[in-house]
Coordinates of N, CA and C in Angstrom, one line a residue:
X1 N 183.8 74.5 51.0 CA 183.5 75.8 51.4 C 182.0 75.9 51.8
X2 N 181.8 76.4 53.2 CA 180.6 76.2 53.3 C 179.3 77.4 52.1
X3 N 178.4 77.0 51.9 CA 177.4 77.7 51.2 C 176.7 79.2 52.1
X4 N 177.1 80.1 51.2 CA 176.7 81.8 52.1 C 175.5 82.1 51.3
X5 N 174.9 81.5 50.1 CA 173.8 81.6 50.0 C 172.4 80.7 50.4
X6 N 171.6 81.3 51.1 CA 170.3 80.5 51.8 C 169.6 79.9 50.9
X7 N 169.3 78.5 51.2 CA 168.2 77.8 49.9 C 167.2 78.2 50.2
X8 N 166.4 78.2 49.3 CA 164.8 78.8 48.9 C 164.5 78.1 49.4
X9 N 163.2 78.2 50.3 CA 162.1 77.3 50.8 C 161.5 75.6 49.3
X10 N 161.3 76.8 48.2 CA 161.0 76.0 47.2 C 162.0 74.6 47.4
X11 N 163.1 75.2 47.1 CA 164.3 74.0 47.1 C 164.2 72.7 47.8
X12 N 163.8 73.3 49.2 CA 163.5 72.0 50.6 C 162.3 71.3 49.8
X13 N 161.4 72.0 49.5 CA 160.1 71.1 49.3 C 160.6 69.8 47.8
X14 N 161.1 70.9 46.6 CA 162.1 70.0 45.8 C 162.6 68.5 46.4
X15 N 163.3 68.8 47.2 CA 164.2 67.5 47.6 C 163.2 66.6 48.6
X16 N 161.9 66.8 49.1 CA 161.0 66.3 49.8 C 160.7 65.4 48.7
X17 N 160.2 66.3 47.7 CA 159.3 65.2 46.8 C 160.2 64.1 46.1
X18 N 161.3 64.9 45.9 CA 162.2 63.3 45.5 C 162.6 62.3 46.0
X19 N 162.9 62.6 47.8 CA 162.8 61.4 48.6 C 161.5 60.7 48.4
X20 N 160.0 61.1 48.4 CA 159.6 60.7 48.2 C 158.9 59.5 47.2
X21 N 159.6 60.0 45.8 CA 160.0 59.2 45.2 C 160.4 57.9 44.9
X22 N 162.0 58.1 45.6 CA 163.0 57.3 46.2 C 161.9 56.3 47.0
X23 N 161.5 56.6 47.9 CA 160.7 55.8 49.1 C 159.5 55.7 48.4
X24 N 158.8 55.8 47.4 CA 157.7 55.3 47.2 C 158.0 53.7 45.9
X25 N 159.4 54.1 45.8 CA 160.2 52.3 44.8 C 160.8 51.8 45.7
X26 N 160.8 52.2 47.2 CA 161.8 51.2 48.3 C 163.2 51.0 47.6
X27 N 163.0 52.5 47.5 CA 164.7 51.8 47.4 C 165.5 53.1 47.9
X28 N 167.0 52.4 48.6 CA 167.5 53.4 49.6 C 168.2 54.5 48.5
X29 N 168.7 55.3 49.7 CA 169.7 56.4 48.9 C 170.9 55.8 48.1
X30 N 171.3 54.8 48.3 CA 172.5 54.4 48.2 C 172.2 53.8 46.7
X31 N 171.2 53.1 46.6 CA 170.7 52.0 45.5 C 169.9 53.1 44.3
X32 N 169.5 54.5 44.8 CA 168.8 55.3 43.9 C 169.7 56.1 43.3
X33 N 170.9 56.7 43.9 CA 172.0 57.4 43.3 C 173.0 56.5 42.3
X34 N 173.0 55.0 42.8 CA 173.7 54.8 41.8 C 172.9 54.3 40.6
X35 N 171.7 54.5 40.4 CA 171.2 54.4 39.1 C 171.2 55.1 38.5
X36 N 171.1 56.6 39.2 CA 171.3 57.8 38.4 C 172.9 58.6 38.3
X37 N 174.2 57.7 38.4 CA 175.2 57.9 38.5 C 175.4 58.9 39.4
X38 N 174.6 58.9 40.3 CA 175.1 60.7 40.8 C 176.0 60.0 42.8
X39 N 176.4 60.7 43.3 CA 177.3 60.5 44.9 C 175.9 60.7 45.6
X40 N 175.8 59.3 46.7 CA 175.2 59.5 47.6 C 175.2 60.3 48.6
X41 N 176.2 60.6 48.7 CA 175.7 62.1 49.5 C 175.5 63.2 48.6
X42 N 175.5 63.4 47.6 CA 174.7 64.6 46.9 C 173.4 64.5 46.8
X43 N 173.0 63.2 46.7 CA 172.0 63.0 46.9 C 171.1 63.3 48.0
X44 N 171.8 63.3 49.2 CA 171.2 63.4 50.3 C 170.9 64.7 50.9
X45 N 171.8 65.4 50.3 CA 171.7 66.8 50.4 C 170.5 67.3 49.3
X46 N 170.1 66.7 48.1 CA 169.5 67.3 47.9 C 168.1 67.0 48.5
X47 N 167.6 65.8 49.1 CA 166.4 65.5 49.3 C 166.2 66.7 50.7
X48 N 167.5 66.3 51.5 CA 167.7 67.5 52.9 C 167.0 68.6 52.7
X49 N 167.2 69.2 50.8 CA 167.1 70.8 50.8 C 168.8 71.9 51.3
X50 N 169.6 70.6 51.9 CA 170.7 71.7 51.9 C 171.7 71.8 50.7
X51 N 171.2 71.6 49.0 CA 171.9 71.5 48.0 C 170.3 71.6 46.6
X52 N 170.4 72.6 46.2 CA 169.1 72.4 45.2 C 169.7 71.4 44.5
X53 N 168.4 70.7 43.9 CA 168.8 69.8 42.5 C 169.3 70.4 41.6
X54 N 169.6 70.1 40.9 CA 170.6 70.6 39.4 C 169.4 70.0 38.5
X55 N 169.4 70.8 37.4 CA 168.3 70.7 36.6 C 168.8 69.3 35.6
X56 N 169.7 69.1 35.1 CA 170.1 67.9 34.2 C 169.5 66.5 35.0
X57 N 170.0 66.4 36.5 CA 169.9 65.4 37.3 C 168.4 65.2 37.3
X58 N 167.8 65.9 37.9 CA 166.4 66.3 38.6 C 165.6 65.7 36.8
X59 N 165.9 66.2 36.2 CA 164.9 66.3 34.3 C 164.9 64.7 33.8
X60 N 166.6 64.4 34.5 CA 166.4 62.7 34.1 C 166.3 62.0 35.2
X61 N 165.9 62.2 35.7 CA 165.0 61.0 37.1 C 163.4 61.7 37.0
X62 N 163.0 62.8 36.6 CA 161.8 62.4 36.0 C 161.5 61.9 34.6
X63 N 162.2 62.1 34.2 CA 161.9 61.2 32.7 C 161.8 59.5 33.0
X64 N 163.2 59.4 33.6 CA 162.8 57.6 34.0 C 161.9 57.2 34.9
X65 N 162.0 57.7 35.7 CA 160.7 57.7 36.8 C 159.4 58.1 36.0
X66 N 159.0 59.1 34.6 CA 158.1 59.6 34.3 C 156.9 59.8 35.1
X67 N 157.6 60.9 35.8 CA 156.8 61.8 36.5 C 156.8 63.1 36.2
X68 N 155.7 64.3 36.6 CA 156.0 65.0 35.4 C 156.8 66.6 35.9
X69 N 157.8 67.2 35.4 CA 158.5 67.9 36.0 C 157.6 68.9 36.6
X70 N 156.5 69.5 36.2 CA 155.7 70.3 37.0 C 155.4 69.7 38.8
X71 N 155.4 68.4 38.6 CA 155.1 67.7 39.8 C 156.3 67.8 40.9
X72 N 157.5 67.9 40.6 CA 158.3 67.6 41.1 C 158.8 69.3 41.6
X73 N 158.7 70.1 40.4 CA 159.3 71.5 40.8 C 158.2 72.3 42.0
X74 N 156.6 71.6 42.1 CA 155.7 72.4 42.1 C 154.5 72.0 43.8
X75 N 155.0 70.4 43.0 CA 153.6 69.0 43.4 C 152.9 69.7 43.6
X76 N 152.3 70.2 41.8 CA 151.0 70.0 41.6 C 150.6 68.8 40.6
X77 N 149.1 68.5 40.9 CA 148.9 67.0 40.2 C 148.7 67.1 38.7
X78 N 148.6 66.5 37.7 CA 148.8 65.0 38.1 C 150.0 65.3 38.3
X79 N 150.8 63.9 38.9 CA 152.1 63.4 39.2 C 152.4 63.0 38.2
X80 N 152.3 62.6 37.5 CA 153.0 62.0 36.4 C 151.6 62.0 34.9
X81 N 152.4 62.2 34.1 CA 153.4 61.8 33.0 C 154.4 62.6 32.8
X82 N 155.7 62.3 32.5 CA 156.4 63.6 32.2 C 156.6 63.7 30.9
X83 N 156.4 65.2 30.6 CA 155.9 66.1 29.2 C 156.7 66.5 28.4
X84 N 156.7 65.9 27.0 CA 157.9 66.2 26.2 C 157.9 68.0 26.2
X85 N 159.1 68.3 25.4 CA 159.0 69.4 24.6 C 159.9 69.5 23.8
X86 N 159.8 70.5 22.5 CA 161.0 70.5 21.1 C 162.2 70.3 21.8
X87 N 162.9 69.7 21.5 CA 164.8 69.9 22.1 C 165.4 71.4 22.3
X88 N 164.7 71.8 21.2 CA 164.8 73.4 21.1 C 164.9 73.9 22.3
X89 N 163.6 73.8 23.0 CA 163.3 74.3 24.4 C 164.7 74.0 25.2
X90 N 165.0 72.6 25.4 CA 165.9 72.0 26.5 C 167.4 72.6 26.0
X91 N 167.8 72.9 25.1 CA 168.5 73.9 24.4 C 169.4 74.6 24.8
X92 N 167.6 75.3 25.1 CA 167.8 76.9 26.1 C 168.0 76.9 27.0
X93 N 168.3 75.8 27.8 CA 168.2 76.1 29.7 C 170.0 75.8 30.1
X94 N 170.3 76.8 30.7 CA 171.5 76.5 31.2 C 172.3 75.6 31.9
X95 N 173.7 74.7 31.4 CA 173.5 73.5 31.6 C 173.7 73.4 33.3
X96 N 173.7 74.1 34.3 CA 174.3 74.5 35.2 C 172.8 74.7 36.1
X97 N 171.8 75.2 35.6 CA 170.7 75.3 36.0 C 170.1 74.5 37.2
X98 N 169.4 75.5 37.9 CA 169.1 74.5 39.5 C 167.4 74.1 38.5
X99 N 167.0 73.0 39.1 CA 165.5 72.4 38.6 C 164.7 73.3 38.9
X100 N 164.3 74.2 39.7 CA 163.8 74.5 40.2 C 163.6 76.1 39.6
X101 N 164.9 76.4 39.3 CA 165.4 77.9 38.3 C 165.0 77.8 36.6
X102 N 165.5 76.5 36.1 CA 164.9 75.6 34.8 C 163.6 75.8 34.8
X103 N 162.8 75.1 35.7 CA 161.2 74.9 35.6 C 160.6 76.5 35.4
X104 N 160.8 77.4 36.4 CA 160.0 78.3 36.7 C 160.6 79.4 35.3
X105 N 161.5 79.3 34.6 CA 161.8 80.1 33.7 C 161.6 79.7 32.0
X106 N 161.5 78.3 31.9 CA 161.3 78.1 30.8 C 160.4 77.0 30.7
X107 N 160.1 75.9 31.7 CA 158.7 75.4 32.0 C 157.7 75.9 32.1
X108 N 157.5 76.3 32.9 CA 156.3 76.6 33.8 C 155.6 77.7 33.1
X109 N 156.3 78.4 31.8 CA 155.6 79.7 30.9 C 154.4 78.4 30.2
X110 N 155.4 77.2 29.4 CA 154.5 76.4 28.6 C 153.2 75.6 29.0
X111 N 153.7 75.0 30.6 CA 152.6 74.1 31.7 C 151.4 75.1 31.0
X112 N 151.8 76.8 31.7 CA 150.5 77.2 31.6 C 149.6 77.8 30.5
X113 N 150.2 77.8 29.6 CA 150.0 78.0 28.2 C 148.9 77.1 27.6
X114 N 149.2 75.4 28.0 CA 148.8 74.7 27.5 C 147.8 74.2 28.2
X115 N 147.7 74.8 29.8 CA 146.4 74.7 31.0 C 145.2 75.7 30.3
X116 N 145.7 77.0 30.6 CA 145.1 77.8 29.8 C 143.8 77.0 28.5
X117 N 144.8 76.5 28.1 CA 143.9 76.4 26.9 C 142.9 75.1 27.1
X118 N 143.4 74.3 27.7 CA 142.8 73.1 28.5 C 141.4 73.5 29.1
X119 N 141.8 74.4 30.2 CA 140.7 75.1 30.7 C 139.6 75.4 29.7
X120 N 139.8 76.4 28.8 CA 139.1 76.9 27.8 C 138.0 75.7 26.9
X121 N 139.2 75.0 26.8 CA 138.8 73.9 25.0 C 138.7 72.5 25.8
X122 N 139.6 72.1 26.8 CA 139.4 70.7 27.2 C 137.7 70.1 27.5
X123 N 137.0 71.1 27.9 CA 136.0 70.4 28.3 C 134.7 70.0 27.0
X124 N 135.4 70.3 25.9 CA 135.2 69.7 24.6 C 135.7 68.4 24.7
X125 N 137.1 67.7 25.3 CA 138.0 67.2 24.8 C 137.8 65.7 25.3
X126 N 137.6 64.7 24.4 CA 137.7 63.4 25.1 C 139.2 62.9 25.9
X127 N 140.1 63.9 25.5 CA 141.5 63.6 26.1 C 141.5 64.2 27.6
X128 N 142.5 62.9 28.1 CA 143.5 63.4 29.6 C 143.7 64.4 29.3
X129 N 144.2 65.4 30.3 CA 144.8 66.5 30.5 C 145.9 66.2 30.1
X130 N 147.0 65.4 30.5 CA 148.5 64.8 30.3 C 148.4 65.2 28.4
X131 N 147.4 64.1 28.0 CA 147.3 63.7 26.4 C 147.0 65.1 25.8
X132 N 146.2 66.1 26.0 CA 145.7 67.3 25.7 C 147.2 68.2 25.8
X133 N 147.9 67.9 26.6 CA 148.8 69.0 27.1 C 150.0 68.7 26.0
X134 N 150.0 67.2 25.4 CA 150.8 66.7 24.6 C 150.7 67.5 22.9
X135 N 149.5 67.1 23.0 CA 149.0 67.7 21.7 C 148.8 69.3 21.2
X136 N 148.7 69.8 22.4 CA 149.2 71.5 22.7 C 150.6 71.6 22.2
X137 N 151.5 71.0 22.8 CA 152.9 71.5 22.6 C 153.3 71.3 21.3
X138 N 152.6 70.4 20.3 CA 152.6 69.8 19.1 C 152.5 71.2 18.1
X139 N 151.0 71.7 18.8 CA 150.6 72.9 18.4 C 151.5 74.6 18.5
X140 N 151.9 74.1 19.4 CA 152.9 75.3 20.1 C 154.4 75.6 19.3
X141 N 154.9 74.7 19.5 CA 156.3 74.6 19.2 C 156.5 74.4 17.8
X142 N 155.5 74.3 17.0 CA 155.5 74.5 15.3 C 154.5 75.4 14.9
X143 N 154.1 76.4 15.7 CA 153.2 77.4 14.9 C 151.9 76.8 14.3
X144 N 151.8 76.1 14.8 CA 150.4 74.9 13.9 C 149.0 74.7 15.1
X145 N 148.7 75.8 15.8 CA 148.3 76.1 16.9 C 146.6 75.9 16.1
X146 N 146.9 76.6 14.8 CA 145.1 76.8 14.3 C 144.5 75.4 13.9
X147 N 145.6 74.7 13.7 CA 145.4 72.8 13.5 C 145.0 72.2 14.5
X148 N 145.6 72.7 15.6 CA 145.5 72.2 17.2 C 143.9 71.3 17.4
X149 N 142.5 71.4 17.1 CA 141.4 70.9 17.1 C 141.8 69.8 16.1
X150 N 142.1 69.8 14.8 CA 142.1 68.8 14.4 C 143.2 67.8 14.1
X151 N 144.3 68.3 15.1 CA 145.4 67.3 15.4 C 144.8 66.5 16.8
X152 N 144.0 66.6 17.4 CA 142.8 66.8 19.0 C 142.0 65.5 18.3
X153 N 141.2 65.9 17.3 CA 140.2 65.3 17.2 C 141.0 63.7 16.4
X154 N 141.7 64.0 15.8 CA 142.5 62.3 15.6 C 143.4 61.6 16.7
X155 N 143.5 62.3 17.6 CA 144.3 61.8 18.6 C 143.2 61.2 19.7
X156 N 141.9 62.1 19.9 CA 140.9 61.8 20.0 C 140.2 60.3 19.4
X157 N 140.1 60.5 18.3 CA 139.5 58.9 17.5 C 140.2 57.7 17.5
X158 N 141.8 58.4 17.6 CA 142.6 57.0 18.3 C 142.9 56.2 19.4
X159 N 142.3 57.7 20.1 CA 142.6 57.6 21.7 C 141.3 56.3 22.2
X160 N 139.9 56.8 21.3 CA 138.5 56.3 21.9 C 138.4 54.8 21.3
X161 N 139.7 54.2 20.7 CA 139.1 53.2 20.0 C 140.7 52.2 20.8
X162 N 141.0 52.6 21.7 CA 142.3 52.0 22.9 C 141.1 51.1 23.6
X163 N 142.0 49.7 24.0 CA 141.2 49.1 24.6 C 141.8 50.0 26.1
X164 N 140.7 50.0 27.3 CA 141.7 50.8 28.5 C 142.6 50.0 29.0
X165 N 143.4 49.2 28.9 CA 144.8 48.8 29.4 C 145.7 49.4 28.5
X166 N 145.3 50.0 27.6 CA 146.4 50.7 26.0 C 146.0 52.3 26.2
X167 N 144.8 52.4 27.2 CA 144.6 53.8 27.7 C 145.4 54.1 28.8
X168 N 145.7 53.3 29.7 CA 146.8 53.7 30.8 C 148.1 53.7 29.9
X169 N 148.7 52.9 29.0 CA 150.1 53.5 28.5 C 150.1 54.5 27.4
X170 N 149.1 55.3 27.7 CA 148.7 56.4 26.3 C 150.3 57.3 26.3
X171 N 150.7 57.8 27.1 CA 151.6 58.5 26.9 C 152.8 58.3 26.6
X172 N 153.4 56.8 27.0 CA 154.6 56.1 26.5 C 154.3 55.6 25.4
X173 N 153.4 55.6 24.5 CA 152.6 54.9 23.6 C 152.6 55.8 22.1
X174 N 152.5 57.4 22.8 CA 152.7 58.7 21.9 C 153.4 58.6 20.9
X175 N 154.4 58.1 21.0 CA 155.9 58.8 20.0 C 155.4 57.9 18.4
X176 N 154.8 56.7 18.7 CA 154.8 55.8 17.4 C 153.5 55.7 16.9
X177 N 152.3 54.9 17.6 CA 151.7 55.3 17.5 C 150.4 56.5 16.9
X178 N 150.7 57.8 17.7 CA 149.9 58.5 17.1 C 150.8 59.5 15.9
X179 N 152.1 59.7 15.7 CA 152.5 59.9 15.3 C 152.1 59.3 13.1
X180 N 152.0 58.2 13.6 CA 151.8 56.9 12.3 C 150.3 57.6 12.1
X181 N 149.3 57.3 13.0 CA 147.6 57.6 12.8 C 147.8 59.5 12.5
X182 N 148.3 59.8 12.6 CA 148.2 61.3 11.9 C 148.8 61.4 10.7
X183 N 150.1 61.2 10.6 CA 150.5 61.0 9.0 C 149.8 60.0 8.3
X184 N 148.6 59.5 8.7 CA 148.0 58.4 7.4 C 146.7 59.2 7.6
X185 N 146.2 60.0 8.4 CA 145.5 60.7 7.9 C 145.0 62.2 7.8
X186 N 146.0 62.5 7.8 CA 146.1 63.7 7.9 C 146.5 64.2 6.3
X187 N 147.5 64.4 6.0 CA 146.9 64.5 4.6 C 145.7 64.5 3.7
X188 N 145.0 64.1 4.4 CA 143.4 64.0 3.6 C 142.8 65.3 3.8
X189 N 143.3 66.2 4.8 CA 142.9 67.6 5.3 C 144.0 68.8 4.9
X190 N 145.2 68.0 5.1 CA 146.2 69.4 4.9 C 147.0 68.7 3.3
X191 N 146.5 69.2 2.2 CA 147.5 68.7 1.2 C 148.5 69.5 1.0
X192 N 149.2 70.9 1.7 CA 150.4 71.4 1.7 C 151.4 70.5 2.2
X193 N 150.7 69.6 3.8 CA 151.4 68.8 3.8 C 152.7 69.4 4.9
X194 N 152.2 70.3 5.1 CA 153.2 71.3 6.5 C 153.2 70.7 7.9
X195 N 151.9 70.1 8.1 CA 151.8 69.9 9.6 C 151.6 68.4 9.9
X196 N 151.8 67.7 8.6 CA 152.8 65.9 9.0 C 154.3 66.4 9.2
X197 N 154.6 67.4 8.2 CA 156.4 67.6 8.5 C 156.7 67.8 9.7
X198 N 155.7 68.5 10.2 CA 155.7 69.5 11.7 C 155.7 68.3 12.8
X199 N 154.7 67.5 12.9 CA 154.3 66.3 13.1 C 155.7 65.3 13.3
X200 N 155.9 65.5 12.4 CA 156.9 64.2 12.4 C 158.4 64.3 12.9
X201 N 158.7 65.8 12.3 CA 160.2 66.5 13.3 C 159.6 66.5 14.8
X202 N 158.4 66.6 15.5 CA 158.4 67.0 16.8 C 158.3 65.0 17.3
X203 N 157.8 63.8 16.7 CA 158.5 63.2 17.1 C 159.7 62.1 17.2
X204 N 160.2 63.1 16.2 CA 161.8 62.6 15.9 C 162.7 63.4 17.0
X205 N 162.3 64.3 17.6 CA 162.8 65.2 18.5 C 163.0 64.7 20.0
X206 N 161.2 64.2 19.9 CA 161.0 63.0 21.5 C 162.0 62.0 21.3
X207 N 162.1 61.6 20.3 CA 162.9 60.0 20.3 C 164.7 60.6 20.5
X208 N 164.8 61.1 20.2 CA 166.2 62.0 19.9 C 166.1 62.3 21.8
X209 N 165.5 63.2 22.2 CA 166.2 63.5 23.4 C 165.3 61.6 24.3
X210 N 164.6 61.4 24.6 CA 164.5 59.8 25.2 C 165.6 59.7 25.2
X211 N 166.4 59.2 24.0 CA 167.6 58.6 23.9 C 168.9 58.9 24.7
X212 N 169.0 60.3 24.2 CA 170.1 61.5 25.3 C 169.8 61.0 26.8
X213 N 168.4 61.1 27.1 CA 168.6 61.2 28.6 C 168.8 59.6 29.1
X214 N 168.4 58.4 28.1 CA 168.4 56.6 28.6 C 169.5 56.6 28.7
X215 N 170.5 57.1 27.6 CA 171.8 56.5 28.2 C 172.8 57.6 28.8
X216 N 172.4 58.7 28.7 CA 173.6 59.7 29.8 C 173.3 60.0 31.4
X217 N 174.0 59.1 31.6 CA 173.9 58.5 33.5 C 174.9 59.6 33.9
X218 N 175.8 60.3 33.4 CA 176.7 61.4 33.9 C 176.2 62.4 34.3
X219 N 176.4 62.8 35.9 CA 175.4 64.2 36.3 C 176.7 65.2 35.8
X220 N 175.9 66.4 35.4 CA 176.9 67.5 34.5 C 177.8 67.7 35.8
X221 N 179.5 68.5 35.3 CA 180.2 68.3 36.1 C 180.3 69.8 36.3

């Protein structure tokens, strides 16, 4: 049946940046779809712009690709890392959802939430933007927002003592790493002991959806 609704301009630019994607690993349509289980001609249609992406598809080819969904719904920079958030969040989004409908309704409130405050506090901050925006959501998504400086300033002291080849994988590096360096010292500041818990459900959360999206190669039906 042919489609009686017009795609959004947005949409075309969507499927631009993911060909470009595709073409910036050399690798064809044919060889990129079937990594992401999806039909090469759906594929094709979506890079066309004559098929929006589907938000499931679109969320896990930036997660493997880790590039960051703002980049892909928006290309704005950076391009990559792509940015956890609670499962909670991912939850909420309709599993039917176009990427582009996903992003702008329940992304793109937190992107700027966490710019916002970047703007404000970052230029205190020895952290990336990417790493700052990590440690925001930390703060966000557990109410632990007034911690936020000194969950910063340890991610900060761990961050400044990375030799820089362990500074380029800061962000795939997140989940264990700084997760361990805050529960060893963090306690020494909070003896309720609320914001290791907090801490530690949000990266049990990362590791929990990682997983979901490494091995579910099925695009929703």
């Amino acid at each position: 049946m042919p489609r009686t609704k017009p795609i959004l301009p947005v949409e075309k630019l969507i499927g631009a940046r993911l060909r470009e994607l595709r073409e910036g690993h050399l690798l064809t349509g044919t060889a990129f779809a079937k990594k992401y289980g999806i039909n090469s001609g759906n594929l094709s249609k979506y890079e066309n712009g004559w098929v929006p992406l589907p938000w499931e598809i679109g969320n896990r080819i930036a997660f493997v690709e880790n590039v960051s969904q703002e980049w892909l719904a928006t290309g704005a920079l950076p391009r990559a890392p792509y940015l956890w958030f609670d499962e909670a969040v991912f939850k909420t989004i309709p599993r039917r959802s176009t990427f582009n409908f996903a992003y702008t309704n329940y992304l793109a409130p937190r992107f700027a939430g966490a710019d916002k405050s970047f703007r404000k506090e970052g230029k205190k901050s020895k952290l990336p933007k990417a790493a700052y925006r990590d440690a925001w959501m930390l703060g966000e998504e557990y109410s632990i927002r007034d911690q936020l400086p000194m969950i910063i300033h340890l991610i900060e002291t761990w961050y400044s003592n990375l030799p820089k080849e362990g500074r380029r994988g800061l962000i795939q590096s997140l989940d264990n790493t700084i997760s361990e360096y805050v529960a060893k010292y963090l306690p020494s500041v909070d003896t309720s002991g609320v914001t290791v818990k907090a801490i530690d459900l949000y990266f049990k959360n990362r590791q929990h959806h990682r997983s979901r999206l490494s091995s579910d190669q099925t695009p929703p039906s």
